[in-house]
Amino acid sequence: MNWHQACELPYYHGSDLGANPTAEETTFKLWAPTACGVVVCLYATGTDAEPGAKELGVHEMRRGDGGVWAIVLPGNLHGTYYIYRIYFPDGRVHEVVDPYARSAGANGTRGMVVDLTQAAPDGWEQDRRPDIPAHARSVWEVHVADFSADGHSGVRPEWRGKFMGFTPDDTTLDNDGEHPTCLNYLKNLGISHVQLQPIYDYATVDESRPDGGYNWGYDPQNYNVPEGSFATDPFHGEVRVKECRAMVAALHRAGLGVVMDVVYNHTYHGESNLERTVPGYWNRRWPNGMMTNGSGCGCDLASERPMVRKYVVESVLYWATAYHIDGFRFDLMALEDVDTMNAIRAALDSLPGGESILLYGEPWMGGGTNLEGGARPADKRALDALHERIGFFCDDTRDCIKGNVFDAANAGYVNGAPQHGYDVLHSISAWRSGAHGFRPKRAGQVVQYVSAHDNYTLWDKLAAVGRRGDYDCPDADLLAQNRMTAGIYLTCQGLPFMQAGEEWGRTKYGDHNSYKGPLATNRLDWTRAHRPEFAALTAFYRGMLAIRRAYPRLSGAAGEPEPFILALPGWLIGFVPENDGTATAGQLAVYYNPERTRQWASLPAGTWRKVSDGVHAGVTPFGPCFRDALELAPTSVTVLVAE
């Protein structure tokens, strides 16, 4: 099906696709304009292998406007499982899970009718998004299983690695009552948002077995269904919905926003439920008919096609409203088209308080694709057309600070290649100079980071460059480089982002692509987090985050101009966020020293005291007063405040 044929298919303007129960009846609607017949098959269970499994009926649906097949059945069918059987003119018959299903049985092979009012945790109606000022935003990325799977986490065994592992707020290491873990730890770290790696239903973990495997989840199966392996009971579809919402509510009670990692760029395989519903429509193809694979791990969704765009927009809105999600991180966002991303931004903004919902993504793709109809990919070259509140991960910042992610031995500014200071200067102002061929409209568009789930952890990257083979050793050089790395991106304008555990030197022992496990490699090591040397590293992160919150101009979130750069020798960098170089009381001065030796730097006029010396950080000034000049510690970020 080419672009013109796709555009000739009828468009459905309603917002009620899927199974929608009320107290009296349940309506099923499916967009399948190329079908010649559709029936809905009802079941008592999610699979035939469960006790009580039986077919409850087969009902013929009728075609209506917009290519939609529909039927209304009596009663609220909450808890009933179903599939569609679709007949095509050429004789093919496809059995599919409803692409709009809101829950499912084990392994997602049957959808489940869900009445959201019957799948709500206690107090859900009172749940509200936390009010987080733009300058105070920062993101901490974690996988649901990684968060609490550690046997030392203090989380009860049946909740470890599950949605419910986020709900207790008083856990400690081995229940010692002293060293906080999980949410108890997170609520005092100073970050504002938790980004969760995929929590929708994905294909590569066997939900029917406790040891069903591990995967990051970038293999989408049912986009509007929570992942069953994260539920305490994957066989009853209402449980995953209720427990996922309970997780969100617990994070909200702790004052934290929730960002959802979404993968609308590709389907896991070419026989997805979407593709089998309207063959030839949902995925992009090359002129020879082969599906494009710009993600490198699946078949690209054709976001530029009208009903695909509608599906993606409505799916995002569903998660934002039904689960109170506070932000969306788009995997391989460049595989989405600009108009779709802008439509998502507009749809979110239409919600009450929706302008505060974060929206950002990866402005690259993993291979070639074939956008049709003049659509533009949502990459860094399209910033002129993207809404100013659609952000992007800045790989330029990432690589200039600690080295290229695709070359383990390649160094950056903090670990042996200070000449990258030129790019660090641009990072400070969120690349608004246009130095690398892209120019953000505002600082808040730029996600400033050095580590995420992909590639090496920060600690492992620093160890690779430094040729350190003992990942558990609290090496003094690596600790200094880690602190300096954090000190840089936490004083740059933009939105700071970190991988969970970066703040305590998280290691995966050199595994740069742990997407399918084992869990032992991926889980957060809460014992390591409380080793004295790594706990001190965490304290530095906590202090730098506090400084950032206390001095809003550091973020550039209110449209502040670029910082005033100080003239310093060699590869030293210094700047004043106030932009005029004067020493107003309460103003900051920030210095980076990438050298392994102490360096002298001149100070702006006035009297200054430290709030960070590169080892300790916090909002309370400490140490003596300085005028005229200051000796900077090796491999350090120093922050001073004017008296």
XYZ file of C-alpha atoms in Angstrom:
643
model
C 0.000 0.000 0.000
C 1.619 3.239 -1.148
C 1.154 6.749 0.244
C -1.706 7.668 -2.079
C -3.568 4.423 -1.412
C -3.113 4.899 2.319
C -4.495 8.427 2.167
C -7.559 7.215 0.278
C -8.637 4.974 3.150
C -11.432 6.460 5.261
C -10.410 8.423 8.348
C -12.265 7.942 11.617
C -12.814 11.136 13.591
C -14.180 9.573 16.760
C -12.177 8.991 19.930
C -13.852 5.768 21.054
C -11.948 2.946 19.349
C -11.405 -0.136 21.492
C -13.638 -1.718 24.142
C -15.599 0.831 26.169
C -17.755 -0.476 29.038
C -20.509 1.378 30.871
C -22.794 0.143 33.631
C -25.316 -1.136 31.070
C -23.326 -2.170 27.990
C -19.951 -2.577 26.334
C -19.133 -1.166 22.904
C -16.391 -2.633 20.711
C -15.021 -0.586 17.800
C -12.183 -1.426 15.398
C -10.813 0.544 12.457
C -10.401 -2.046 9.685
C -11.442 -0.390 6.398
C -9.994 -3.091 4.122
C -11.811 -5.960 5.873
C -14.964 -7.593 4.539
C -16.024 -8.946 7.917
C -15.068 -8.748 11.600
C -16.210 -10.742 14.619
C -15.315 -10.286 18.270
C -14.543 -13.476 20.198
C -15.029 -13.392 23.977
C -13.211 -15.567 26.526
C -13.280 -16.169 30.265
C -9.479 -16.167 30.605
C -6.442 -14.656 28.964
C -5.151 -18.030 27.740
C -6.589 -21.498 27.207
C -4.106 -22.954 29.710
C -5.757 -21.330 32.736
C -8.419 -22.849 35.008
C -11.913 -21.951 33.861
C -10.855 -21.288 30.285
C -13.765 -21.215 27.868
C -15.161 -19.286 24.951
C -18.001 -16.994 25.948
C -19.325 -16.168 22.508
C -18.598 -14.939 18.996
C -20.394 -11.825 17.790
C -20.531 -10.384 14.299
C -19.706 -6.708 14.053
C -21.171 -4.229 11.585
C -19.323 -1.754 9.425
C -20.106 1.914 9.927
C -18.647 5.276 8.990
C -14.915 5.828 8.739
C -14.042 2.187 8.103
C -14.985 1.247 11.684
C -16.603 -2.048 12.669
C -18.710 -1.932 15.821
C -21.003 -3.893 18.114
C -22.750 -3.110 21.388
C -23.162 -6.004 23.844
C -25.275 -5.926 27.001
C -23.635 -5.555 30.399
C -20.375 -4.208 31.743
C -17.900 -6.802 30.451
C -15.018 -5.719 32.702
C -12.660 -8.674 33.078
C -13.746 -10.366 29.840
C -10.975 -11.268 27.404
C -11.355 -10.841 23.664
C -9.770 -10.878 20.234
C -10.960 -9.820 16.800
C -11.220 -12.239 13.885
C -10.857 -10.242 10.676
C -11.852 -11.507 7.226
C -10.332 -10.057 4.048
C -11.569 -10.204 0.447
C -8.624 -12.369 -0.658
C -9.607 -15.116 1.799
C -7.132 -14.318 4.548
C -8.351 -14.498 8.131
C -6.385 -12.748 10.891
C -6.935 -13.107 14.616
C -5.617 -10.014 16.382
C -5.517 -8.402 19.776
C -7.334 -5.086 19.703
C -4.668 -2.414 19.028
C -6.661 -0.213 21.430
C -6.870 -2.860 24.180
C -6.285 -1.336 27.620
C -5.320 -4.538 29.352
C -4.556 -8.135 28.473
C -3.972 -11.615 29.783
C -0.599 -13.240 30.289
C 1.773 -12.533 27.394
C -0.735 -10.218 25.747
C -2.329 -12.774 23.424
C -5.862 -11.637 24.295
C -7.052 -8.179 25.180
C -9.181 -7.572 28.249
C -12.129 -5.247 28.680
C -11.230 -2.965 31.560
C -13.445 -0.572 33.470
C -10.859 1.853 34.787
C -13.024 2.711 37.775
C -12.692 -0.921 38.870
C -8.911 -0.964 38.405
C -7.923 1.973 40.580
C -5.784 1.806 43.727
C -7.040 3.388 46.927
C -6.961 7.160 46.723
C -6.486 7.291 42.947
C -9.134 9.980 42.513
C -7.091 12.245 44.772
C -3.821 11.668 42.896
C -2.407 14.834 41.358
C 0.665 15.666 39.339
C 3.282 17.432 41.463
C 3.832 21.102 40.671
C 7.512 21.285 39.715
C 8.968 24.615 38.528
C 10.777 24.410 35.204
C 14.122 25.431 36.708
C 13.926 22.611 39.286
C 13.418 19.787 36.799
C 15.852 16.901 36.529
C 15.351 13.327 35.361
C 16.541 9.983 36.804
C 16.130 7.016 34.440
C 15.422 3.494 35.699
C 13.983 0.141 34.621
C 11.120 -1.129 36.790
C 12.837 -4.450 37.495
C 16.226 -2.842 38.180
C 14.783 -0.524 40.819
C 13.919 -3.034 43.536
C 15.104 -6.493 42.403
C 18.184 -6.441 44.637
C 17.704 -8.854 47.524
C 19.183 -6.219 49.841
C 16.649 -3.551 48.809
C 14.394 -4.077 51.806
C 11.382 -4.474 49.509
C 9.211 -7.475 50.306
C 10.142 -10.420 48.039
C 6.849 -10.564 46.119
C 7.193 -6.893 45.138
C 10.828 -6.918 44.051
C 11.215 -5.986 40.398
C 7.523 -5.069 40.160
C 5.421 -1.928 39.907
C 4.684 -2.379 43.602
C 8.394 -2.143 44.392
C 7.966 1.636 44.049
C 5.198 1.927 46.624
C 6.814 1.497 50.081
C 8.460 4.725 51.214
C 10.414 3.437 54.211
C 12.680 0.683 52.856
C 16.279 0.392 54.009
C 19.263 -1.774 53.170
C 18.546 -5.255 54.538
C 15.867 -3.563 56.681
C 18.586 -2.011 58.851
C 16.522 1.118 59.439
C 19.503 3.308 58.568
C 20.436 3.238 54.885
C 17.510 4.263 52.628
C 16.750 2.362 49.426
C 14.307 2.627 46.521
C 11.660 5.335 47.005
C 12.942 6.121 50.499
C 16.300 6.958 48.906
C 14.910 8.653 45.840
C 12.655 11.138 47.598
C 15.713 12.780 49.186
C 18.102 12.685 46.217
C 16.904 15.959 44.742
C 15.775 14.841 41.295
C 12.279 15.865 40.187
C 11.213 13.197 37.675
C 11.679 9.454 37.364
C 11.880 8.229 33.768
C 10.732 4.621 33.495
C 12.041 2.439 30.710
C 9.134 0.865 28.799
C 6.196 -0.062 31.016
C 3.745 -0.947 28.232
C 3.302 -4.594 27.268
C 6.328 -5.884 25.392
C 7.027 -9.156 23.651
C 10.233 -10.751 24.892
C 9.535 -11.655 28.529
C 7.393 -14.706 29.327
C 4.872 -13.296 31.770
C 3.508 -16.735 32.639
C 6.702 -17.739 34.494
C 8.413 -16.004 37.434
C 11.746 -16.620 35.695
C 10.453 -15.563 32.302
C 13.518 -13.531 31.405
C 14.640 -9.920 31.321
C 14.462 -7.233 28.664
C 14.599 -3.464 28.523
C 11.307 -3.532 26.633
C 12.006 -1.805 23.338
C 9.943 -4.480 21.563
C 6.382 -3.155 21.780
C 3.444 -5.553 21.643
C 0.360 -3.832 23.119
C 0.909 -0.093 23.363
C -1.916 0.762 25.766
C -1.433 -2.175 28.154
C 0.953 -2.210 31.149
C 3.668 -4.886 31.060
C 2.496 -8.042 32.833
C 5.882 -9.176 34.152
C 5.859 -6.086 36.384
C 2.532 -7.120 37.966
C 2.194 -9.460 40.924
C -0.446 -11.347 38.897
C -0.044 -11.269 35.103
C -3.058 -13.530 34.490
C -5.765 -11.122 35.638
C -5.565 -8.024 33.490
C -6.982 -5.595 36.027
C -4.034 -6.229 38.374
C -1.375 -4.742 36.081
C -3.515 -1.644 35.551
C -4.137 -1.121 39.254
C -0.521 -1.732 40.272
C 0.923 0.494 37.549
C -1.314 3.307 38.762
C -0.290 2.583 42.361
C 3.347 3.045 41.329
C 2.599 6.417 39.735
C 0.618 7.536 42.773
C 3.445 6.560 45.138
C 5.956 8.581 43.130
C 3.556 11.525 43.112
C 3.154 11.347 46.891
C 6.937 11.624 47.111
C 6.762 14.800 45.025
C 8.205 13.144 41.923
C 6.948 13.304 38.357
C 6.793 10.195 36.169
C 8.170 10.144 32.625
C 7.215 7.229 30.391
C 9.669 5.890 27.808
C 7.595 5.225 24.672
C 8.502 3.348 21.504
C 6.081 4.441 18.806
C 8.834 4.346 16.189
C 8.635 0.626 15.404
C 6.751 -2.596 16.004
C 8.545 -5.675 17.282
C 7.958 -7.559 14.035
C 6.140 -7.231 10.730
C 3.149 -9.273 11.893
C 2.074 -6.932 14.679
C -1.556 -6.564 15.692
C -1.602 -3.201 13.944
C -0.254 -4.532 10.658
C -2.548 -7.574 10.713
C -5.580 -5.332 11.240
C -5.000 -3.247 8.092
C -2.265 -5.030 6.099
C 0.124 -2.671 4.344
C -1.004 0.450 6.179
C 0.810 0.735 9.491
C 4.474 0.224 8.610
C 6.759 2.161 6.280
C 8.070 0.415 3.211
C 10.712 0.939 0.588
C 9.570 1.180 -3.044
C 10.313 -2.550 -3.412
C 7.751 -3.359 -0.715
C 10.214 -4.276 2.030
C 9.537 -2.750 5.432
C 11.993 -0.085 6.518
C 13.990 -0.694 9.687
C 15.271 2.671 10.796
C 15.291 1.540 14.402
C 17.593 -1.408 13.789
C 15.294 -3.531 15.935
C 11.948 -3.687 14.202
C 9.644 -2.346 11.516
C 9.061 1.402 11.397
C 5.598 2.772 12.104
C 4.438 5.210 9.421
C 3.627 8.090 11.778
C 2.958 10.436 8.861
C -0.100 8.410 7.773
C -3.318 9.896 9.171
C -4.619 6.978 11.244
C -1.141 6.096 12.526
C -0.709 9.675 13.727
C -4.139 9.536 15.340
C -3.242 6.280 17.069
C 0.010 7.630 18.505
C -1.557 10.890 19.691
C -4.482 9.096 21.329
C -2.209 6.525 22.954
C -0.084 9.263 24.541
C -3.226 11.052 25.728
C -4.537 7.801 27.206
C -1.438 7.284 29.331
C -1.434 10.951 30.353
C -5.059 10.834 31.506
C -5.628 7.246 32.689
C -2.241 6.947 34.435
C -1.476 10.613 35.225
C 1.883 10.403 33.440
C 3.952 13.595 33.740
C 6.179 13.249 30.691
C 7.048 11.204 27.630
C 10.481 10.264 26.327
C 10.369 9.223 22.660
C 12.750 6.471 21.677
C 14.416 7.272 18.330
C 12.261 10.363 17.923
C 13.747 11.071 14.489
C 11.666 8.168 13.171
C 8.573 10.190 14.039
C 7.627 13.026 11.737
C 7.574 16.643 12.871
C 3.822 17.082 12.421
C 3.067 14.076 14.616
C 5.333 15.320 17.405
C 3.767 18.776 17.217
C 0.289 17.213 17.273
C 1.247 15.327 20.444
C 2.489 18.537 22.064
C -0.741 20.325 21.157
C -2.878 17.458 22.450
C -1.025 17.367 25.775
C -1.288 21.141 26.102
C -5.071 20.852 25.742
C -5.282 18.853 28.987
C -5.736 20.632 32.331
C -2.181 21.442 33.401
C -0.923 19.730 30.261
C 1.671 22.372 29.456
C 3.744 21.039 32.353
C 3.926 17.553 30.821
C 7.450 16.955 29.539
C 8.005 15.834 25.954
C 11.458 14.993 24.629
C 13.239 12.274 22.680
C 16.279 10.967 20.869
C 16.835 13.130 17.765
C 18.383 10.310 15.768
C 17.512 6.974 14.190
C 19.295 3.650 13.954
C 19.140 3.186 10.181
C 17.347 4.322 7.045
C 13.625 4.920 6.732
C 11.216 6.246 4.107
C 8.984 9.094 5.259
C 6.288 9.854 2.702
C 4.230 12.849 1.681
C 6.958 15.402 2.315
C 7.148 14.605 6.030
C 10.241 15.726 7.944
C 11.943 13.548 10.550
C 11.916 14.991 14.078
C 15.691 15.310 14.367
C 18.021 18.177 15.302
C 17.824 19.579 11.786
C 14.088 20.103 12.288
C 14.306 22.270 15.408
C 13.020 25.202 13.375
C 9.751 23.325 12.844
C 9.403 21.493 16.169
C 7.504 23.111 19.019
C 9.846 24.833 21.469
C 8.648 22.553 24.276
C 9.722 19.395 22.499
C 13.171 18.562 23.809
C 15.998 16.368 22.604
C 18.907 14.423 24.052
C 22.172 16.203 23.318
C 24.784 13.667 22.290
C 27.184 16.561 21.672
C 27.200 17.385 25.388
C 27.470 13.718 26.295
C 30.492 13.028 24.135
C 32.468 16.217 24.731
C 32.390 15.763 28.506
C 33.458 12.115 28.837
C 34.253 10.804 25.354
C 32.469 9.244 22.412
C 30.095 6.446 23.388
C 31.004 4.320 20.382
C 34.723 4.226 21.192
C 35.412 2.851 24.656
C 38.886 4.396 24.868
C 37.918 7.828 23.537
C 38.360 10.529 26.183
C 36.486 13.751 26.833
C 37.080 16.995 28.700
C 37.138 15.452 32.185
C 39.271 12.377 31.498
C 42.228 13.272 29.339
C 41.119 15.387 26.378
C 40.692 18.946 27.698
C 40.651 20.304 24.156
C 36.963 19.372 24.148
C 36.565 22.503 26.244
C 35.450 24.348 23.117
C 32.352 22.166 22.966
C 31.853 22.295 26.731
C 31.569 26.079 26.371
C 28.672 25.567 23.962
C 27.107 23.019 26.308
C 26.980 25.608 29.094
C 24.569 27.735 27.066
C 22.575 24.745 25.764
C 24.138 25.009 22.293
C 22.128 28.103 21.450
C 25.119 29.404 19.506
C 24.309 26.989 16.692
C 27.909 25.761 16.752
C 27.210 22.229 15.518
C 24.588 23.084 12.949
C 21.535 23.029 15.217
C 20.054 25.869 17.209
C 17.533 25.223 20.008
C 14.768 27.774 20.399
C 15.164 27.697 24.174
C 17.539 26.139 26.676
C 14.859 23.825 28.073
C 14.787 21.887 24.810
C 18.248 20.466 25.470
C 18.471 17.316 27.593
C 21.935 17.554 29.142
C 23.300 14.135 30.026
C 26.310 11.842 29.998
C 24.767 8.412 30.626
C 21.535 6.559 29.928
C 20.558 2.913 29.584
C 22.316 2.619 26.218
C 26.097 2.180 26.023
C 28.430 2.108 29.014
C 27.435 3.399 32.422
C 29.367 6.555 33.239
C 31.584 4.664 35.696
C 32.356 1.939 33.158
C 33.156 4.507 30.463
C 35.543 6.355 32.769
C 37.113 3.024 33.728
C 37.548 2.062 30.068
C 39.314 5.322 29.219
C 41.460 5.056 32.344
C 42.221 1.372 31.707
C 40.840 0.342 35.081
C 39.743 -3.289 35.205
C 38.413 -3.421 38.762
C 34.960 -1.866 38.524
C 34.322 -2.271 42.255
C 37.384 -0.325 43.362
C 36.540 3.255 44.427
C 39.408 4.625 42.339
C 40.209 8.211 43.359
C 40.742 9.399 39.773
C 37.458 7.921 38.578
C 35.585 9.402 41.518
C 36.999 12.847 40.707
C 36.088 12.473 37.024
C 32.600 11.294 37.947
C 32.091 14.292 40.232
C 33.386 16.690 37.618
C 31.155 15.185 34.945
C 28.096 15.697 37.122
C 29.244 19.162 38.120
C 29.408 20.198 34.479
C 26.033 19.054 33.223
C 24.333 20.153 36.454
C 25.588 23.704 35.855
C 24.715 23.774 32.141
C 21.512 25.358 30.914
C 18.895 22.823 29.860
C 17.215 19.772 31.408
C 19.649 17.554 33.365
C 19.213 13.793 33.010
C 21.031 10.860 34.591
C 20.958 7.091 34.554
C 19.881 5.570 37.858
C 22.910 4.837 40.001
C 25.227 7.133 38.063
C 25.437 9.060 41.323
C 27.058 6.131 43.111
C 29.289 4.861 40.310
C 26.900 2.251 38.934
C 28.695 -0.492 37.050
C 27.601 -3.185 34.639
C 31.137 -4.578 34.654
C 31.847 -3.394 31.139
C 28.616 -4.612 29.500
C 27.649 -1.790 27.132
C 24.408 -3.356 25.852
C 22.659 -5.244 28.642
C 19.209 -5.048 27.025
C 18.340 -8.693 27.662
C 19.991 -9.164 31.001
C 20.893 -10.783 33.148
C 19.074 -9.039 35.949
C 22.159 -9.469 38.125
C 24.009 -7.106 35.764
C 21.204 -4.560 35.471
C 19.682 -4.331 38.943
C 20.570 -1.413 41.174
C 23.134 -2.505 43.753
C 21.889 -0.882 46.940
C 24.848 -2.193 48.927
C 27.256 -0.356 46.597
C 25.161 2.787 46.986
C 25.973 2.874 50.688
C 29.677 2.061 50.540
C 31.319 5.168 52.062
C 33.254 6.260 48.956
C 30.218 5.920 46.694
C 27.842 7.414 49.262
C 30.119 10.471 49.259
C 29.722 10.649 45.481
C 25.948 10.556 45.932
C 26.212 13.368 48.473
C 28.021 15.476 45.865
C 25.213 14.879 43.342
C 22.644 15.727 45.993
C 24.458 18.965 46.769
C 24.817 19.985 43.123
C 21.126 19.305 42.519
C 20.303 21.488 45.514
C 22.472 24.304 44.127
C 20.709 24.050 40.787
C 17.281 24.300 42.424
C 18.376 27.226 44.586
C 19.747 29.248 41.646
C 17.137 29.168 38.841
C 19.348 31.023 36.351
C 21.561 27.948 36.012
C 18.821 26.165 34.062
C 17.973 28.943 31.622
C 14.355 27.798 31.948
C 12.951 31.332 32.145
C 14.601 32.403 28.913
C 17.757 33.770 30.509
C 20.505 34.779 28.069
C 23.691 32.820 27.668
C 26.073 32.982 30.660
C 28.943 35.459 30.784
C 32.166 33.561 29.992
C 35.277 34.535 31.959
C 38.690 34.846 30.305
C 40.914 32.117 31.768
C 44.195 30.483 30.704
C 44.603 27.076 29.105
C 41.624 24.765 29.196
C 40.078 26.243 32.324
C 36.479 27.364 31.938
C 34.696 29.913 34.086
C 31.357 31.641 33.751
C 28.837 33.781 35.571
C 25.196 32.801 34.974
C 24.044 36.411 35.532
C 25.535 37.289 32.120
C 27.013 40.680 33.020
C 30.131 39.721 34.968
C 29.295 41.843 38.000
C 29.445 40.536 41.552
C 25.908 41.022 42.812
C 25.246 39.444 46.214
C 23.935 35.922 45.747
C 25.356 35.598 42.242
C 27.260 32.469 41.253
C 30.598 31.956 39.556
C 31.372 28.496 38.157
C 34.804 27.074 37.282
C 35.866 23.862 35.530
C 39.430 22.546 35.900
C 40.081 19.448 33.740
C 43.784 19.302 34.605
C 45.293 16.779 37.020
C 47.049 19.607 38.866
C 45.847 22.617 40.824
C 45.284 25.741 38.744
C 44.912 29.406 39.613
C 41.943 31.333 38.213
C 41.015 34.993 38.489
C 37.717 35.942 40.115
C 35.212 38.631 39.184
C 35.232 41.677 41.434
C 33.754 41.105 44.846
C 33.963 38.668 47.724
C 33.196 34.993 47.151
C 32.664 31.802 49.136
C 32.414 28.222 47.917
C 29.249 26.161 47.687
C 31.167 23.453 45.807
C 34.878 22.690 45.869
C 34.626 19.711 43.515
C 34.328 17.214 46.382
C 31.644 18.734 48.594
C 28.575 20.624 47.415
C 25.489 22.235 48.926
C 23.584 25.478 49.170
C 25.286 26.633 52.383
C 28.568 28.493 51.699
C 31.617 27.071 53.427
C 35.294 27.862 53.912
C 37.069 31.227 53.722
C 36.210 34.234 51.600
C 38.062 34.791 48.313
C 38.871 37.909 46.329
C 40.754 38.398 43.058
C 41.908 34.777 42.539
C 41.294 31.193 43.593
C 43.268 27.946 43.393
C 41.112 25.254 41.758
C 41.448 21.619 42.802
C 42.485 19.100 40.110
C 39.668 17.578 38.015
C 36.975 19.636 39.658
C 33.966 21.880 39.340
C 34.045 24.787 41.779
C 30.964 26.909 42.415
C 31.149 30.159 44.368
C 28.520 32.578 45.591
C 29.056 36.315 45.981
C 28.812 37.637 49.525
